[in-house]
Coordinates of C-alpha atoms and ligand atoms in Angstrom, one line a residue:
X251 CA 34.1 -0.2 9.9
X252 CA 31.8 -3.1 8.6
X253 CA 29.2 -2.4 6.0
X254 CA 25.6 -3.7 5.9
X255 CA 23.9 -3.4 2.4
X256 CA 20.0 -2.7 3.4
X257 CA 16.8 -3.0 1.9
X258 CA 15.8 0.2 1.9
X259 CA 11.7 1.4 1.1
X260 CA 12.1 4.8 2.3
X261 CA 9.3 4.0 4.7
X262 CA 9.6 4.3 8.5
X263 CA 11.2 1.1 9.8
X264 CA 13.5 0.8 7.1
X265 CA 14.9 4.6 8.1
X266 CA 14.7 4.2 11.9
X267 CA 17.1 0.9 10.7
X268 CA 20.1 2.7 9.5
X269 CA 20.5 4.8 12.6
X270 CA 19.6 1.5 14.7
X271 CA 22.0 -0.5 12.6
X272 CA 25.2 1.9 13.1
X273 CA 24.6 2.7 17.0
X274 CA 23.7 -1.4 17.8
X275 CA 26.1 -2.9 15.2
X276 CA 28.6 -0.1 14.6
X277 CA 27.9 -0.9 11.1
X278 CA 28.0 1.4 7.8
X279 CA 24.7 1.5 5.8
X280 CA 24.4 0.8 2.1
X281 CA 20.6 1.2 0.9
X282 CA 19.4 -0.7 -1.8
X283 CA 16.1 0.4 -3.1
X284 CA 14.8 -2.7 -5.6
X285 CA 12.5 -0.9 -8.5
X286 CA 10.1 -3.7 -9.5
X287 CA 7.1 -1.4 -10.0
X288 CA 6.4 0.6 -6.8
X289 CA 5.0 3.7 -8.1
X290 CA 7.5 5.8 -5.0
X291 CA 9.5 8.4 -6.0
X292 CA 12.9 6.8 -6.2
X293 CA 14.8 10.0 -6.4
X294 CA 13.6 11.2 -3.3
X295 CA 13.8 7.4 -1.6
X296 CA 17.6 7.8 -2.2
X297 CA 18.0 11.2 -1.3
X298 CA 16.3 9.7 2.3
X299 CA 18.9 7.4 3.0
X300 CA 21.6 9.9 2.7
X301 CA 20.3 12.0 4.9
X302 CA 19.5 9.4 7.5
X303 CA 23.2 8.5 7.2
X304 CA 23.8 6.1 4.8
X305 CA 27.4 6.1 3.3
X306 CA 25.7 5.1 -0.1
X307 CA 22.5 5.1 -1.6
X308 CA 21.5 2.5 -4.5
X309 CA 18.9 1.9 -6.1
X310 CA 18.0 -0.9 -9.1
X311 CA 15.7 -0.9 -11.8
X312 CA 14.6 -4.9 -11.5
X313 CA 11.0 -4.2 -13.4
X314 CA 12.3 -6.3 -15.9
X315 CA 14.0 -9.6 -14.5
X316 CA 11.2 -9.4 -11.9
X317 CA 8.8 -9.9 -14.9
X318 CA 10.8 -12.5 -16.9
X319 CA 12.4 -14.8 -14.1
X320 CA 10.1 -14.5 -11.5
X321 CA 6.2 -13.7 -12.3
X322 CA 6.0 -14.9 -16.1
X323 CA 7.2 -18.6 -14.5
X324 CA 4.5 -18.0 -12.1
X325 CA 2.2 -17.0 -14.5
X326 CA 3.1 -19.9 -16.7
X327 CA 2.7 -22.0 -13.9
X328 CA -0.7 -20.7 -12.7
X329 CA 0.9 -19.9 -9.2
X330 CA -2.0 -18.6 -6.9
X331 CA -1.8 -19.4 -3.2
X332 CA -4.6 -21.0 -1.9
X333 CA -6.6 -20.3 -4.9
X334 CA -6.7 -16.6 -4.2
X335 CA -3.3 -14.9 -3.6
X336 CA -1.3 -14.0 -6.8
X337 CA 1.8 -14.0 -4.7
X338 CA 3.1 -10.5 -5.7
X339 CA 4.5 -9.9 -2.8
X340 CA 5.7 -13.4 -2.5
X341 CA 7.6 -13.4 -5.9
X342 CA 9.7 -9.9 -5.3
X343 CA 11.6 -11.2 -2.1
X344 CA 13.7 -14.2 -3.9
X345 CA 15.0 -11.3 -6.2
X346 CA 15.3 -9.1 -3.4
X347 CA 17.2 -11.5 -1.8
X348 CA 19.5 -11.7 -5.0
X349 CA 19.9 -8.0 -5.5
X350 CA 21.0 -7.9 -1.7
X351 CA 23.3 -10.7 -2.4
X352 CA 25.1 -9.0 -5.6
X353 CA 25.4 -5.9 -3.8
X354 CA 26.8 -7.3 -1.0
X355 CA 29.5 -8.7 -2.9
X356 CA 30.4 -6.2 -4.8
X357 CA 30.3 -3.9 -2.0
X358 CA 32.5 -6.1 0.4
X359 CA 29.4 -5.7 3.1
X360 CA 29.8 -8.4 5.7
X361 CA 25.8 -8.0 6.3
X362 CA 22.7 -7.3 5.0
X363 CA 19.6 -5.9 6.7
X364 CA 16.2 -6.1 5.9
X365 CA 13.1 -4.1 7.9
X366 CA 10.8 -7.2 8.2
X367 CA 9.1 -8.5 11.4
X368 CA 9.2 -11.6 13.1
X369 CA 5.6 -12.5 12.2
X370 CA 5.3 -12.3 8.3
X371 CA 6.3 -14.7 5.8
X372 CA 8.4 -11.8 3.9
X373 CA 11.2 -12.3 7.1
X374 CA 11.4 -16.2 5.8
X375 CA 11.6 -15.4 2.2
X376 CA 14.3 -12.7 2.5
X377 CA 16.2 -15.0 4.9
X378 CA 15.7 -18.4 3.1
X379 CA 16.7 -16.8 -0.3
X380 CA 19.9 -14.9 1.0
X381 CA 20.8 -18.2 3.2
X382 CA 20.3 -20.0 -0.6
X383 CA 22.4 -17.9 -2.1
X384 CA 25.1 -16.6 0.0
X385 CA 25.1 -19.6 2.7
X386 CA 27.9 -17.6 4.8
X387 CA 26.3 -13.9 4.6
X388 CA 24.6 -12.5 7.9
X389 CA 21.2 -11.6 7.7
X390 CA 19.9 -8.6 10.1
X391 CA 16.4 -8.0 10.7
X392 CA 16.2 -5.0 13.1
X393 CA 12.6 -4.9 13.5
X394 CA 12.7 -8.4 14.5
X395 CA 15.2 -7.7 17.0
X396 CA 14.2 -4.6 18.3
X397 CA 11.1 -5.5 19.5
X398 CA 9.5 -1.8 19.4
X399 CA 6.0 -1.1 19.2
X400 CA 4.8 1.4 16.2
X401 CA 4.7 4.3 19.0
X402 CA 8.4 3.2 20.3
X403 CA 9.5 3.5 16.8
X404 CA 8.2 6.9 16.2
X405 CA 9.4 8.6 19.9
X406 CA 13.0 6.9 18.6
X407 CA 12.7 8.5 15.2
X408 CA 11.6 11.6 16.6
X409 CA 14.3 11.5 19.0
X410 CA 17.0 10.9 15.7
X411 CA 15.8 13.5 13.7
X412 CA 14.2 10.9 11.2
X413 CA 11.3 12.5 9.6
X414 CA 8.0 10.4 9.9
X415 CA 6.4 10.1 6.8
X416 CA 2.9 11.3 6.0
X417 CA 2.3 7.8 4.5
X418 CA 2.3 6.9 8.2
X419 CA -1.0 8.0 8.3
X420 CA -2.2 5.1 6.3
X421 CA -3.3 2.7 8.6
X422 CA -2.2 0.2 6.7
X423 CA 0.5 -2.2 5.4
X424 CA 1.7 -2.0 2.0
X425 CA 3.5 -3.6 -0.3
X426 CA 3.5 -3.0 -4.2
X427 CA 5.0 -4.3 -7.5
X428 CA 4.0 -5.0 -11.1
X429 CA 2.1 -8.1 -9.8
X430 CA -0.1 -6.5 -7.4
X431 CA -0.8 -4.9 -4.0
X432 CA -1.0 -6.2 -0.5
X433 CA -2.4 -4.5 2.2
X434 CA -2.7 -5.5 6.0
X435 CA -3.7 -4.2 8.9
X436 CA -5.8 -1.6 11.1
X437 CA -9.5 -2.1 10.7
X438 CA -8.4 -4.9 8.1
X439 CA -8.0 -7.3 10.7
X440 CA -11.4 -7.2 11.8
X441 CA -12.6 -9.8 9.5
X442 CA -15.8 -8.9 9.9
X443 CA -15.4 -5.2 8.8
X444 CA -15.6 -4.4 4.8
X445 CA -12.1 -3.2 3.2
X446 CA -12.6 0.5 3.5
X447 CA -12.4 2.7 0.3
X448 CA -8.8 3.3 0.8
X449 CA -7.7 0.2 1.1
X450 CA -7.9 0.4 -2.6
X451 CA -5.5 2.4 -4.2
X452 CA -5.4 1.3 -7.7
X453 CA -8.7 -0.4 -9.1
X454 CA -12.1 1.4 -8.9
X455 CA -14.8 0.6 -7.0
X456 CA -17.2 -1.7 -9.2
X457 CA -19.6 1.4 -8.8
X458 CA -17.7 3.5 -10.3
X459 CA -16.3 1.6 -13.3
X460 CA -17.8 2.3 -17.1
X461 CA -21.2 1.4 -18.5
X462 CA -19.6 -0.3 -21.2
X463 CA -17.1 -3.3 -21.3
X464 CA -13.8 -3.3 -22.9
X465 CA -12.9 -6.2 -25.0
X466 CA -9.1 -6.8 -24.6
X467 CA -7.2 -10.0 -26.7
X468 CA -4.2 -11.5 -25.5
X469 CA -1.7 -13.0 -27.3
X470 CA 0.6 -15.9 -25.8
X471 CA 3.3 -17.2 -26.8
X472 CA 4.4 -20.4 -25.1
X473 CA 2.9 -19.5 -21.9
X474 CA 3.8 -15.9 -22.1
X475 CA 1.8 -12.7 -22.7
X476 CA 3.5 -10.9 -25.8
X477 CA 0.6 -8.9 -27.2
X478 CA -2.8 -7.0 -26.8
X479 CA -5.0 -6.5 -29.1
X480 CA -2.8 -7.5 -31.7
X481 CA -0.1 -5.4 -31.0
X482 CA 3.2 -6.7 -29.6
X483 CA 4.8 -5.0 -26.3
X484 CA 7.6 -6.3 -24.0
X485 CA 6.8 -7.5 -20.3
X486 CA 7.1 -4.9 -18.3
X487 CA 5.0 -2.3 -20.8
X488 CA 2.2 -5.4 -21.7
X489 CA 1.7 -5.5 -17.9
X490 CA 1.6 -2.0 -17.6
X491 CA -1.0 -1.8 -20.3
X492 CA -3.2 -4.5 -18.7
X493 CA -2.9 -3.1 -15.4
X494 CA -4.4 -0.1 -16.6
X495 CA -7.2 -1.3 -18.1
X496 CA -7.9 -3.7 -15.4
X497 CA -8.1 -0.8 -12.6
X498 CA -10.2 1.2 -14.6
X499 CA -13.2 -1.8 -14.9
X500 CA -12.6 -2.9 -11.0
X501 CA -10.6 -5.9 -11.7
X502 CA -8.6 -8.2 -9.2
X503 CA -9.7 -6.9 -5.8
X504 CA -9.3 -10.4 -3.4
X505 CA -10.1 -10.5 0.0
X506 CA -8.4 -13.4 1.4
X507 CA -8.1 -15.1 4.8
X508 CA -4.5 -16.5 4.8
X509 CA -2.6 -18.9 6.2
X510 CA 0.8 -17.6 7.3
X511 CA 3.6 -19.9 7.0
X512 CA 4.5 -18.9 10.8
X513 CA 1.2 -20.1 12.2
X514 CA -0.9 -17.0 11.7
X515 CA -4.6 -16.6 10.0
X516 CA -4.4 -12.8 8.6
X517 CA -6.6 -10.9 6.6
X518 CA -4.8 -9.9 3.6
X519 CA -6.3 -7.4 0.7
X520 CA -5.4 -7.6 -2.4
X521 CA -5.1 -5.6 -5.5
X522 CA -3.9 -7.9 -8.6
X523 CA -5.2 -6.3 -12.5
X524 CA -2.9 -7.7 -14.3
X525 CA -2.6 -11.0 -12.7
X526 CA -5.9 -11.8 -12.4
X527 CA -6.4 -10.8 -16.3
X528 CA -3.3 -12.6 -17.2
X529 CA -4.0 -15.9 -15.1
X530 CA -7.6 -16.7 -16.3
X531 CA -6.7 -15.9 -20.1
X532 CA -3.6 -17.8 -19.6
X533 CA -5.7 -21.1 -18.3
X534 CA -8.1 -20.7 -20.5
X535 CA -5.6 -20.8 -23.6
X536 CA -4.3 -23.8 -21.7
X537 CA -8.0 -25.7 -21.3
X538 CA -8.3 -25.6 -25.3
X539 CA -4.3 -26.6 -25.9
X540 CA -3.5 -29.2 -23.6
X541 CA -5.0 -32.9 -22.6
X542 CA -6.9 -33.1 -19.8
X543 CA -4.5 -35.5 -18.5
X544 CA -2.2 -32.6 -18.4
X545 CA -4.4 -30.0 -16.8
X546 CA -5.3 -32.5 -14.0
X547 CA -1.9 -32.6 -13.0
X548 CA -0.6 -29.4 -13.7
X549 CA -2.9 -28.4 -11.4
X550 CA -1.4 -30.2 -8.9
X551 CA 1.9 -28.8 -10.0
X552 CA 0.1 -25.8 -9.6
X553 CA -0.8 -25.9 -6.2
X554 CA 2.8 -26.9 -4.9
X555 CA 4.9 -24.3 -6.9
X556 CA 2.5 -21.9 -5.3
X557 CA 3.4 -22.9 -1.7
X558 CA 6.9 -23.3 -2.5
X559 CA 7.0 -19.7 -3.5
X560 CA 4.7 -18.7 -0.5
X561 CA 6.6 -20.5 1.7
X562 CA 10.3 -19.0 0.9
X563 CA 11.2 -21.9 -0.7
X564 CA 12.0 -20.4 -4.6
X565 CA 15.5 -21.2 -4.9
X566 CA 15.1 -24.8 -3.9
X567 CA 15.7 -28.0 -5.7
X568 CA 12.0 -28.7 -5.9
X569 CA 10.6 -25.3 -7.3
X570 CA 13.3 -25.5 -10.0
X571 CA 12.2 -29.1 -11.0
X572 CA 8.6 -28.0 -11.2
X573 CA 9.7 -25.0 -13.2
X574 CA 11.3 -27.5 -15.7
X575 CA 7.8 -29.0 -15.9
X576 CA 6.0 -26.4 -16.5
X577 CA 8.4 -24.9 -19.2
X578 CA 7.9 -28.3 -21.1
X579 CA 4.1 -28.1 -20.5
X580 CA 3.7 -24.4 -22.3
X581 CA 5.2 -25.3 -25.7
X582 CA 1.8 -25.6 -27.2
X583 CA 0.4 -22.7 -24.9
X584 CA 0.4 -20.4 -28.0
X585 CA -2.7 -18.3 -28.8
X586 CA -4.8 -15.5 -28.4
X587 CA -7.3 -15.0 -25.6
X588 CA -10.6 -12.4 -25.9
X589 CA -11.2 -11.4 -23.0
X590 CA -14.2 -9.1 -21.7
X591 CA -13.6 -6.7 -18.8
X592 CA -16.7 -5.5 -17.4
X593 CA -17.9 -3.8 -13.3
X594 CA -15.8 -6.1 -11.7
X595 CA -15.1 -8.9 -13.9
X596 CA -12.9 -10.2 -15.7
X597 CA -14.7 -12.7 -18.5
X598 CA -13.0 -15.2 -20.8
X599 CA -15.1 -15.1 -24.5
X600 CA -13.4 -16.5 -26.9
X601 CA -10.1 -18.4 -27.5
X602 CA -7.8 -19.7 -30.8
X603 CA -4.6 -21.6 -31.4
X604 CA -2.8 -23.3 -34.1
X605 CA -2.2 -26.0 -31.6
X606 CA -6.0 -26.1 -30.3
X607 CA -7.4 -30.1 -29.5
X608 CA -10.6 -28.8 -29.8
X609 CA -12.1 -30.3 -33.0
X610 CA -15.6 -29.4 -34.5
X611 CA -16.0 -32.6 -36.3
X612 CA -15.9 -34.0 -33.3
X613 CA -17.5 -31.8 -30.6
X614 CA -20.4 -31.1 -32.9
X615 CA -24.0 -31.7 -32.9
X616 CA -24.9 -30.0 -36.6
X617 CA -23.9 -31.7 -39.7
X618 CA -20.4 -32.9 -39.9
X619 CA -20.3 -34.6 -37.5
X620 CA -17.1 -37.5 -37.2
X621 CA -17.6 -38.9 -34.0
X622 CA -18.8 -42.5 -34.1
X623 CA -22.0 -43.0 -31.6
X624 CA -22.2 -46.5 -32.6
X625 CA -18.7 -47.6 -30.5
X626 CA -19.8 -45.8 -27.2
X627 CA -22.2 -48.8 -26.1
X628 CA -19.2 -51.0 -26.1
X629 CA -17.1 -48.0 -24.7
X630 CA -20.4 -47.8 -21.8
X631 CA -19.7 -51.9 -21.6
X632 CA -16.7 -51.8 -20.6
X633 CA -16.1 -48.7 -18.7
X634 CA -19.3 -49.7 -16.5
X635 CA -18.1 -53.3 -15.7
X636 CA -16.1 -52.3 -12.0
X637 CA -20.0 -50.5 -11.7
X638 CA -22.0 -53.8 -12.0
X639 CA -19.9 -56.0 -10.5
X640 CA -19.6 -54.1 -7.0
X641 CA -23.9 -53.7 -7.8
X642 CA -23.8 -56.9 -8.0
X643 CA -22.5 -57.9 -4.2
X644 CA -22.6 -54.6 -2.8
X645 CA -25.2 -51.8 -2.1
X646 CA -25.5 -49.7 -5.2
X647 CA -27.5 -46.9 -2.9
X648 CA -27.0 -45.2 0.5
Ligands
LIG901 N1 0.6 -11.7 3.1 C1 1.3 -11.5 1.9 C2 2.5 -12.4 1.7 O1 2.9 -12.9 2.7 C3 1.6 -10.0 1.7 C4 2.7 -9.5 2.6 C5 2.8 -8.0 2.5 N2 4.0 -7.5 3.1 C6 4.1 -6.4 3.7 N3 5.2 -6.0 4.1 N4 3.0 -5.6 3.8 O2 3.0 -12.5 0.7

């Protein structure tokens, strides 16, 4: 018999997929269950799949390369989808794609399987990046094939002896990793109504946060977080620690209408802490470090490495080029960032960096000052001339 290796989140579709999968395909099931920061009890995820039927049950710890190859670029890169959307969900399916990939191999599957539908963007991502990868490789998405409703696919677990989960009784979406939490669905796609309480499952409600603000400092080191408060931690733990503190002042709730790379407006909420901590500290280290030549376009830069990744497009030719950009654009982005967390917000106070192009002499109004007033009416002269000569022939007002 053929194997499939599939992406397996313990959840409903992904179960009702390895019965589906051997009885449509005649095809044995490997689960692979990607770690990279659900808090799920994997134990129990992998005990699931064995019961369900699957011949093997795997599951990866990936915290760390999904931190170091996949959101720290991001980060660096100040990645953020239509200027809301910290793309965690977006930057776990390339490595999902990978993981499914390696397993495959090593498993001599002839298939993998993933539990997306034919609406999302995750369906594009997982196919895109496994198509990048391992150009020959099938790609099975039963949900998109099957076509069920949500009742169709209970009466058909019911009738399989798969156990509906009680998280079935959240009426939403979810998807969660280190970089954040996505939630879709039920009353959610009213845009009109406000994200009930629980579509929040991690950061408190503004109302409830602390009386008193928490002054956290982040260290950088070419683009990437290595410290707080002074104190040096790896990825995976700094992010951890962030996150923390972040939920507990409110932090990184984002309601966000969103473009779908299939066509579709949906209303997406958002969870993001850390990332919304970590990208404004990181841009503000990078407003006192680089020109603003630089920022101007990195901005730019910004914008398109954040649809790239959106749109399923990591492993391409492009999103590698602009990673080589903005690799060569953090070797001054090395500092420490004070930051003040406070009902909600997230405030950038202070700054410092031995690489900072912000100069007193010259920025200031109080004695020592360096800069020469006496050149700017020749700078004015000159800079005005295109001005005056338009004023000149043309209408200077409207
Ligand atoms: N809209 C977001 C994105 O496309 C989140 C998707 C969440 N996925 C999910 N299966 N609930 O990245």
């Amino acid at each position: 018999m053929d194997k499939a290796v599939l992406a397996y989140s313990g959840g409903l579709d992904t179960s009702v997929a390895i019965k589906w999968l051997k009885e449509k395909y005649n095809l044995e099931i490997i689960t692979l269950t990607v770690d990279i920061g659900n808090v799920a009890d994997l134990e129990a995820i992998r005990q699931k799949a064995l019961n369900m039927g699957a011949i093997k049950a795997l599951v990866i710890d990936a915290r760390e390369p999904f931190i170091n190859s996949f959101v720290f670029p991001a980060l660096q890169a100040d990645a953020v989808y239509e200027g809301q959307y910290p793309l965690a969900t977006a930057l776990g399916r390339p490595l999902i794609a990978q993981l499914l990939v390696d397993t495959a191999k090593k498993e001599g599957a002839t298939a993998v399987a993933h539990g997306c539908t034919g609406k999302g963007n995750d369906q594009v991502r997982l196919d895109v990046g496994v198509a990048a990868l391992a150009p020959k490789l099938k790609v099975i998405a039963p949900a998109r094939e099957w076509n069920m409703t949500r009742e169709q696919t209970i009466t058909y677990a019911q009738s399989h002896n798969i156990p509906i989960p009680i998280t079935l009784s959240s009426p939403y979406s979810i998807d969660e990793n280190l970089w954040g939490r996505s939630a879709e669905c039920g009353v959610l796609e009213d845009p009109w109504n406000e994200p009930p309480k629980d579509a929040f499952m991690w950061t408190k409600s503004p109302e409830e946060t602390p009386n008193q603000p928490d002054y956290v400092e982040l260290g950088f080191d070419k683009g990437i977080p290595v410290s707080l408060n002074g104190k040096k931690f790896a990825g995976v733990t700094l992010i951890q620690k962030i996150h923390e503190l972040a939920c507990e002042h409110g932090i990184g709730r984002i309601d966000h209408i969103e473009n779908r790379l299939v066509g579709i407006k949906s209303r997406e909420i958002y969870e993001a802490p850390a990332a919304t901590v970590l990208l404004q500290a990181h841009q503000a280290l990078e407003g006192l470090v680089l020109t603003k030549e630089q920022l101007r376009f990195k901005s730019k830069v910004a914008s398109e490495y954040a649809d790239l990744t959106y749109n399923g497009l990591w492993f391409s030719g492009l999103r590698q080029d602009l990673a080589a950009y903005v690799e060569s654009s953090q070797r001054y982005v090395t500092g420490v960032v004070k930051v003040k967390l406070y009902k909600g917000n997230c405030q950038i106070v202070g700054r410092k960096s031995p690489y900072s192009l912000y100069d007193f002499s010259l920025a200031t109004y109080d004695k020592g000052d360096t800069f020469d007033q006496s050149a700017s009416p020749g700078f004015i002269h000159i800079w005005g001339l295109p001005v005056r000569t338009q004023a000149r022939v043309q209408s200077a007002r409207k």
